[in-house]
């Protein structure tokens, strides 16, 4: 039987856990955070994918990919990986010209528009994708390396990741699903409140 006291205690515990989780998120702000509920504009997550935020940018990866300690590199079990950074630019067209000149020979040009530059370099079995998405005087630049011989649906994976790269929203939605202990407590408290 749930009494008013139990209900009050449960709500207090839930509020404390939310406050603690929010503090953890602030302290650990540089690590990419999984966001299964993709509320970032223009992003539709595939089933089993995670939305990450790093250095002012957002990007999605398959759920099996993991980030390193500082969040600068996210890798798949087969060694495929991505690194995404926010960079300052003074002119989008000049920036694109500099990037294309720096990389030289491009195997496939996927997009060269007024908001995105995406091309492939390298040879199989390791193909690199450079994806650059403009946002005013900033751009989110991603370097994706896919091991085509071991990445299932490599083209679909590359497209899913490339389409997700962009500026992060000013305030990402709160999501505590990446913290298993909090998920378990919330489930228990919710069960007591029913």
PDB file of C-alpha atoms in Angstrom:
ATOM      1  CA  UNK A   1       0.000   0.000   0.000  1.00  0.00           C
ATOM      2  CA  UNK A   2       1.427   3.382  -1.026  1.00  0.00           C
ATOM      3  CA  UNK A   3       0.869   6.038   1.598  1.00  0.00           C
ATOM      4  CA  UNK A   4       1.121   9.790   1.215  1.00  0.00           C
ATOM      5  CA  UNK A   5       4.494   9.635   3.017  1.00  0.00           C
ATOM      6  CA  UNK A   6       5.807   7.002   0.586  1.00  0.00           C
ATOM      7  CA  UNK A   7       4.603   9.076  -2.340  1.00  0.00           C
ATOM      8  CA  UNK A   8       6.302  12.216  -0.974  1.00  0.00           C
ATOM      9  CA  UNK A   9       9.551  10.340  -0.347  1.00  0.00           C
ATOM     10  CA  UNK A  10       9.439   8.814  -3.840  1.00  0.00           C
ATOM     11  CA  UNK A  11       8.930  12.228  -5.439  1.00  0.00           C
ATOM     12  CA  UNK A  12      11.781  13.667  -3.362  1.00  0.00           C
ATOM     13  CA  UNK A  13      14.086  10.832  -4.443  1.00  0.00           C
ATOM     14  CA  UNK A  14      13.114  11.343  -8.076  1.00  0.00           C
ATOM     15  CA  UNK A  15      13.800  15.091  -7.846  1.00  0.00           C
ATOM     16  CA  UNK A  16      17.164  14.402  -6.155  1.00  0.00           C
ATOM     17  CA  UNK A  17      18.157  11.927  -8.859  1.00  0.00           C
ATOM     18  CA  UNK A  18      17.211  14.361 -11.614  1.00  0.00           C
ATOM     19  CA  UNK A  19      19.244  17.112  -9.924  1.00  0.00           C
ATOM     20  CA  UNK A  20      22.234  14.782  -9.529  1.00  0.00           C
ATOM     21  CA  UNK A  21      22.021  13.643 -13.140  1.00  0.00           C
ATOM     22  CA  UNK A  22      21.823  17.234 -14.352  1.00  0.00           C
ATOM     23  CA  UNK A  23      24.949  18.084 -12.349  1.00  0.00           C
ATOM     24  CA  UNK A  24      26.765  15.059 -13.826  1.00  0.00           C
ATOM     25  CA  UNK A  25      25.835  16.288 -17.312  1.00  0.00           C
ATOM     26  CA  UNK A  26      27.225  19.765 -16.608  1.00  0.00           C
ATOM     27  CA  UNK A  27      30.517  18.447 -15.226  1.00  0.00           C
ATOM     28  CA  UNK A  28      30.929  16.020 -18.122  1.00  0.00           C
ATOM     29  CA  UNK A  29      29.878  18.468 -20.846  1.00  0.00           C
ATOM     30  CA  UNK A  30      32.777  17.732 -23.237  1.00  0.00           C
ATOM     31  CA  UNK A  31      31.973  14.033 -23.660  1.00  0.00           C
ATOM     32  CA  UNK A  32      29.479  13.161 -26.365  1.00  0.00           C
ATOM     33  CA  UNK A  33      26.162  12.393 -24.757  1.00  0.00           C
ATOM     34  CA  UNK A  34      23.776   9.825 -26.179  1.00  0.00           C
ATOM     35  CA  UNK A  35      20.400  11.290 -27.054  1.00  0.00           C
ATOM     36  CA  UNK A  36      18.101   8.445 -28.127  1.00  0.00           C
ATOM     37  CA  UNK A  37      15.209  10.920 -28.348  1.00  0.00           C
ATOM     38  CA  UNK A  38      16.390  12.992 -31.303  1.00  0.00           C
ATOM     39  CA  UNK A  39      14.832  16.396 -30.863  1.00  0.00           C
ATOM     40  CA  UNK A  40      17.598  18.222 -32.687  1.00  0.00           C
ATOM     41  CA  UNK A  41      16.155  19.975 -35.752  1.00  0.00           C
ATOM     42  CA  UNK A  42      16.616  18.029 -38.963  1.00  0.00           C
ATOM     43  CA  UNK A  43      17.712  14.755 -37.352  1.00  0.00           C
ATOM     44  CA  UNK A  44      15.819  11.477 -37.613  1.00  0.00           C
ATOM     45  CA  UNK A  45      17.527   8.677 -35.780  1.00  0.00           C
ATOM     46  CA  UNK A  46      17.539   5.195 -37.196  1.00  0.00           C
ATOM     47  CA  UNK A  47      16.481   2.424 -34.831  1.00  0.00           C
ATOM     48  CA  UNK A  48      19.397   1.546 -32.559  1.00  0.00           C
ATOM     49  CA  UNK A  49      21.359   4.733 -33.291  1.00  0.00           C
ATOM     50  CA  UNK A  50      22.507   7.365 -30.775  1.00  0.00           C
ATOM     51  CA  UNK A  51      22.601  11.137 -31.151  1.00  0.00           C
ATOM     52  CA  UNK A  52      25.808  12.623 -29.736  1.00  0.00           C
ATOM     53  CA  UNK A  53      26.850  16.198 -28.994  1.00  0.00           C
ATOM     54  CA  UNK A  54      30.465  17.369 -29.025  1.00  0.00           C
ATOM     55  CA  UNK A  55      32.211  20.717 -29.394  1.00  0.00           C
ATOM     56  CA  UNK A  56      29.025  22.544 -30.438  1.00  0.00           C
ATOM     57  CA  UNK A  57      28.060  19.928 -33.027  1.00  0.00           C
ATOM     58  CA  UNK A  58      25.651  17.015 -33.165  1.00  0.00           C
ATOM     59  CA  UNK A  59      25.961  13.712 -35.011  1.00  0.00           C
ATOM     60  CA  UNK A  60      24.421  10.257 -34.930  1.00  0.00           C
ATOM     61  CA  UNK A  61      26.164   6.890 -34.910  1.00  0.00           C
ATOM     62  CA  UNK A  62      25.076   3.249 -34.644  1.00  0.00           C
ATOM     63  CA  UNK A  63      24.474   2.159 -31.062  1.00  0.00           C
ATOM     64  CA  UNK A  64      27.531  -0.127 -30.984  1.00  0.00           C
ATOM     65  CA  UNK A  65      29.927   2.806 -31.500  1.00  0.00           C
ATOM     66  CA  UNK A  66      31.706   4.131 -28.373  1.00  0.00           C
ATOM     67  CA  UNK A  67      33.498   7.385 -27.594  1.00  0.00           C
ATOM     68  CA  UNK A  68      36.976   7.728 -26.150  1.00  0.00           C
ATOM     69  CA  UNK A  69      37.610   9.333 -22.754  1.00  0.00           C
ATOM     70  CA  UNK A  70      37.454  12.958 -23.909  1.00  0.00           C
ATOM     71  CA  UNK A  71      34.814  12.408 -26.585  1.00  0.00           C
ATOM     72  CA  UNK A  72      37.071  13.485 -29.433  1.00  0.00           C
ATOM     73  CA  UNK A  73      36.786  10.163 -31.258  1.00  0.00           C
ATOM     74  CA  UNK A  74      33.847   7.768 -31.577  1.00  0.00           C
ATOM     75  CA  UNK A  75      34.702   4.268 -32.831  1.00  0.00           C
ATOM     76  CA  UNK A  76      32.922   1.157 -34.034  1.00  0.00           C
ATOM     77  CA  UNK A  77      33.969  -2.324 -32.895  1.00  0.00           C
ATOM     78  CA  UNK A  78      35.623  -2.869 -36.320  1.00  0.00           C
ATOM     79  CA  UNK A  79      37.781   0.278 -36.033  1.00  0.00           C
ATOM     80  CA  UNK A  80      35.604   2.547 -38.175  1.00  0.00           C
ATOM     81  CA  UNK A  81      35.512   5.961 -36.514  1.00  0.00           C
ATOM     82  CA  UNK A  82      34.434   9.583 -36.624  1.00  0.00           C
ATOM     83  CA  UNK A  83      35.719  12.813 -35.150  1.00  0.00           C
ATOM     84  CA  UNK A  84      33.572  15.973 -35.275  1.00  0.00           C
ATOM     85  CA  UNK A  85      34.688  19.517 -34.438  1.00  0.00           C
ATOM     86  CA  UNK A  86      33.269  23.033 -34.639  1.00  0.00           C
ATOM     87  CA  UNK A  87      35.539  25.348 -36.618  1.00  0.00           C
ATOM     88  CA  UNK A  88      35.346  29.102 -37.249  1.00  0.00           C
ATOM     89  CA  UNK A  89      35.220  30.297 -40.841  1.00  0.00           C
ATOM     90  CA  UNK A  90      35.150  33.722 -42.434  1.00  0.00           C
ATOM     91  CA  UNK A  91      33.650  32.668 -45.760  1.00  0.00           C
ATOM     92  CA  UNK A  92      31.898  29.404 -46.615  1.00  0.00           C
ATOM     93  CA  UNK A  93      32.996  29.457 -50.267  1.00  0.00           C
ATOM     94  CA  UNK A  94      36.635  30.243 -49.367  1.00  0.00           C
ATOM     95  CA  UNK A  95      36.576  27.550 -46.668  1.00  0.00           C
ATOM     96  CA  UNK A  96      35.278  24.924 -49.113  1.00  0.00           C
ATOM     97  CA  UNK A  97      37.970  25.857 -51.638  1.00  0.00           C
ATOM     98  CA  UNK A  98      40.681  25.516 -48.978  1.00  0.00           C
ATOM     99  CA  UNK A  99      39.383  22.133 -47.837  1.00  0.00           C
ATOM    100  CA  UNK A 100      39.158  20.755 -51.377  1.00  0.00           C
ATOM    101  CA  UNK A 101      42.680  21.997 -52.143  1.00  0.00           C
ATOM    102  CA  UNK A 102      44.035  20.457 -48.920  1.00  0.00           C
ATOM    103  CA  UNK A 103      42.540  17.021 -49.598  1.00  0.00           C
ATOM    104  CA  UNK A 104      43.432  16.944 -53.289  1.00  0.00           C
ATOM    105  CA  UNK A 105      41.952  14.061 -55.273  1.00  0.00           C
ATOM    106  CA  UNK A 106      38.338  13.352 -54.383  1.00  0.00           C
ATOM    107  CA  UNK A 107      36.901   9.925 -55.247  1.00  0.00           C
ATOM    108  CA  UNK A 108      33.221  10.846 -54.926  1.00  0.00           C
ATOM    109  CA  UNK A 109      31.655  14.254 -54.376  1.00  0.00           C
ATOM    110  CA  UNK A 110      28.330  13.708 -52.577  1.00  0.00           C
ATOM    111  CA  UNK A 111      27.425  17.355 -51.867  1.00  0.00           C
ATOM    112  CA  UNK A 112      28.912  20.766 -52.605  1.00  0.00           C
ATOM    113  CA  UNK A 113      26.103  23.160 -51.730  1.00  0.00           C
ATOM    114  CA  UNK A 114      25.590  26.448 -49.948  1.00  0.00           C
ATOM    115  CA  UNK A 115      25.409  24.629 -46.592  1.00  0.00           C
ATOM    116  CA  UNK A 116      27.301  21.321 -46.892  1.00  0.00           C
ATOM    117  CA  UNK A 117      30.462  19.847 -48.391  1.00  0.00           C
ATOM    118  CA  UNK A 118      30.712  16.041 -48.377  1.00  0.00           C
ATOM    119  CA  UNK A 119      33.211  13.957 -50.305  1.00  0.00           C
ATOM    120  CA  UNK A 120      35.033  10.623 -50.155  1.00  0.00           C
ATOM    121  CA  UNK A 121      38.771  10.036 -50.306  1.00  0.00           C
ATOM    122  CA  UNK A 122      40.945   6.974 -49.789  1.00  0.00           C
ATOM    123  CA  UNK A 123      40.755   3.482 -51.188  1.00  0.00           C
ATOM    124  CA  UNK A 124      38.944   0.353 -50.069  1.00  0.00           C
ATOM    125  CA  UNK A 125      38.893  -1.223 -47.579  1.00  0.00           C
ATOM    126  CA  UNK A 126      39.198   2.120 -45.696  1.00  0.00           C
ATOM    127  CA  UNK A 127      37.172   4.970 -47.140  1.00  0.00           C
ATOM    128  CA  UNK A 128      37.290   8.392 -45.528  1.00  0.00           C
ATOM    129  CA  UNK A 129      34.375  10.807 -45.737  1.00  0.00           C
ATOM    130  CA  UNK A 130      34.876  14.504 -45.069  1.00  0.00           C
ATOM    131  CA  UNK A 131      31.595  16.179 -44.099  1.00  0.00           C
ATOM    132  CA  UNK A 132      31.426  19.922 -43.422  1.00  0.00           C
ATOM    133  CA  UNK A 133      28.153  21.687 -42.523  1.00  0.00           C
ATOM    134  CA  UNK A 134      28.017  25.493 -42.421  1.00  0.00           C
ATOM    135  CA  UNK A 135      26.271  27.449 -39.687  1.00  0.00           C
ATOM    136  CA  UNK A 136      26.973  31.148 -40.201  1.00  0.00           C
ATOM    137  CA  UNK A 137      30.599  31.830 -39.279  1.00  0.00           C
ATOM    138  CA  UNK A 138      31.018  28.317 -37.915  1.00  0.00           C
ATOM    139  CA  UNK A 139      31.052  24.886 -39.482  1.00  0.00           C
ATOM    140  CA  UNK A 140      30.755  21.401 -38.039  1.00  0.00           C
ATOM    141  CA  UNK A 141      33.472  19.326 -39.686  1.00  0.00           C
ATOM    142  CA  UNK A 142      33.494  15.552 -39.455  1.00  0.00           C
ATOM    143  CA  UNK A 143      36.075  13.067 -40.637  1.00  0.00           C
ATOM    144  CA  UNK A 144      34.546   9.599 -40.924  1.00  0.00           C
ATOM    145  CA  UNK A 145      36.558   6.475 -41.721  1.00  0.00           C
ATOM    146  CA  UNK A 146      34.616   3.352 -42.608  1.00  0.00           C
ATOM    147  CA  UNK A 147      36.133  -0.088 -42.957  1.00  0.00           C
ATOM    148  CA  UNK A 148      34.074  -1.200 -45.923  1.00  0.00           C
ATOM    149  CA  UNK A 149      34.974  -4.875 -45.634  1.00  0.00           C
ATOM    150  CA  UNK A 150      33.636  -5.154 -42.069  1.00  0.00           C
ATOM    151  CA  UNK A 151      31.007  -2.384 -41.824  1.00  0.00           C
ATOM    152  CA  UNK A 152      27.604  -3.777 -42.621  1.00  0.00           C
ATOM    153  CA  UNK A 153      25.782  -1.466 -45.057  1.00  0.00           C
ATOM    154  CA  UNK A 154      28.755   0.923 -45.253  1.00  0.00           C
ATOM    155  CA  UNK A 155      27.055   3.305 -47.696  1.00  0.00           C
ATOM    156  CA  UNK A 156      23.884   3.480 -45.623  1.00  0.00           C
ATOM    157  CA  UNK A 157      25.948   4.030 -42.464  1.00  0.00           C
ATOM    158  CA  UNK A 158      27.945   6.815 -44.120  1.00  0.00           C
ATOM    159  CA  UNK A 159      24.759   8.510 -45.335  1.00  0.00           C
ATOM    160  CA  UNK A 160      23.091   8.245 -41.921  1.00  0.00           C
ATOM    161  CA  UNK A 161      26.090   9.778 -40.167  1.00  0.00           C
ATOM    162  CA  UNK A 162      26.683  12.465 -42.804  1.00  0.00           C
ATOM    163  CA  UNK A 163      23.024  13.526 -42.776  1.00  0.00           C
ATOM    164  CA  UNK A 164      23.084  13.913 -38.983  1.00  0.00           C
ATOM    165  CA  UNK A 165      26.113  16.217 -38.708  1.00  0.00           C
ATOM    166  CA  UNK A 166      25.280  19.813 -37.905  1.00  0.00           C
ATOM    167  CA  UNK A 167      25.250  22.453 -35.205  1.00  0.00           C
ATOM    168  CA  UNK A 168      23.942  21.312 -31.830  1.00  0.00           C
ATOM    169  CA  UNK A 169      20.842  22.994 -30.466  1.00  0.00           C
ATOM    170  CA  UNK A 170      21.558  25.672 -27.865  1.00  0.00           C
ATOM    171  CA  UNK A 171      19.985  23.522 -25.163  1.00  0.00           C
ATOM    172  CA  UNK A 172      19.947  19.779 -25.853  1.00  0.00           C
ATOM    173  CA  UNK A 173      16.898  18.007 -24.410  1.00  0.00           C
ATOM    174  CA  UNK A 174      17.358  16.446 -20.976  1.00  0.00           C
ATOM    175  CA  UNK A 175      17.786  12.715 -21.276  1.00  0.00           C
ATOM    176  CA  UNK A 176      18.764  10.393 -18.475  1.00  0.00           C
ATOM    177  CA  UNK A 177      18.516   7.181 -20.482  1.00  0.00           C
ATOM    178  CA  UNK A 178      22.304   6.894 -20.678  1.00  0.00           C
ATOM    179  CA  UNK A 179      22.560   6.520 -16.892  1.00  0.00           C
ATOM    180  CA  UNK A 180      21.381   2.978 -16.050  1.00  0.00           C
ATOM    181  CA  UNK A 181      21.218   3.523 -12.267  1.00  0.00           C
ATOM    182  CA  UNK A 182      18.867   6.464 -12.696  1.00  0.00           C
ATOM    183  CA  UNK A 183      16.737   4.522 -15.175  1.00  0.00           C
ATOM    184  CA  UNK A 184      16.294   1.728 -12.606  1.00  0.00           C
ATOM    185  CA  UNK A 185      15.398   4.164  -9.792  1.00  0.00           C
ATOM    186  CA  UNK A 186      12.928   6.037 -11.970  1.00  0.00           C
ATOM    187  CA  UNK A 187      11.271   2.742 -12.977  1.00  0.00           C
ATOM    188  CA  UNK A 188      10.982   1.654  -9.329  1.00  0.00           C
ATOM    189  CA  UNK A 189       9.593   5.021  -8.223  1.00  0.00           C
ATOM    190  CA  UNK A 190       7.139   5.109 -11.106  1.00  0.00           C
ATOM    191  CA  UNK A 191       5.951   1.614 -10.175  1.00  0.00           C
ATOM    192  CA  UNK A 192       5.329   2.749  -6.568  1.00  0.00           C
ATOM    193  CA  UNK A 193       3.354   5.788  -7.746  1.00  0.00           C
ATOM    194  CA  UNK A 194       0.982   3.709  -9.890  1.00  0.00           C
TER     195      UNK A 194
END
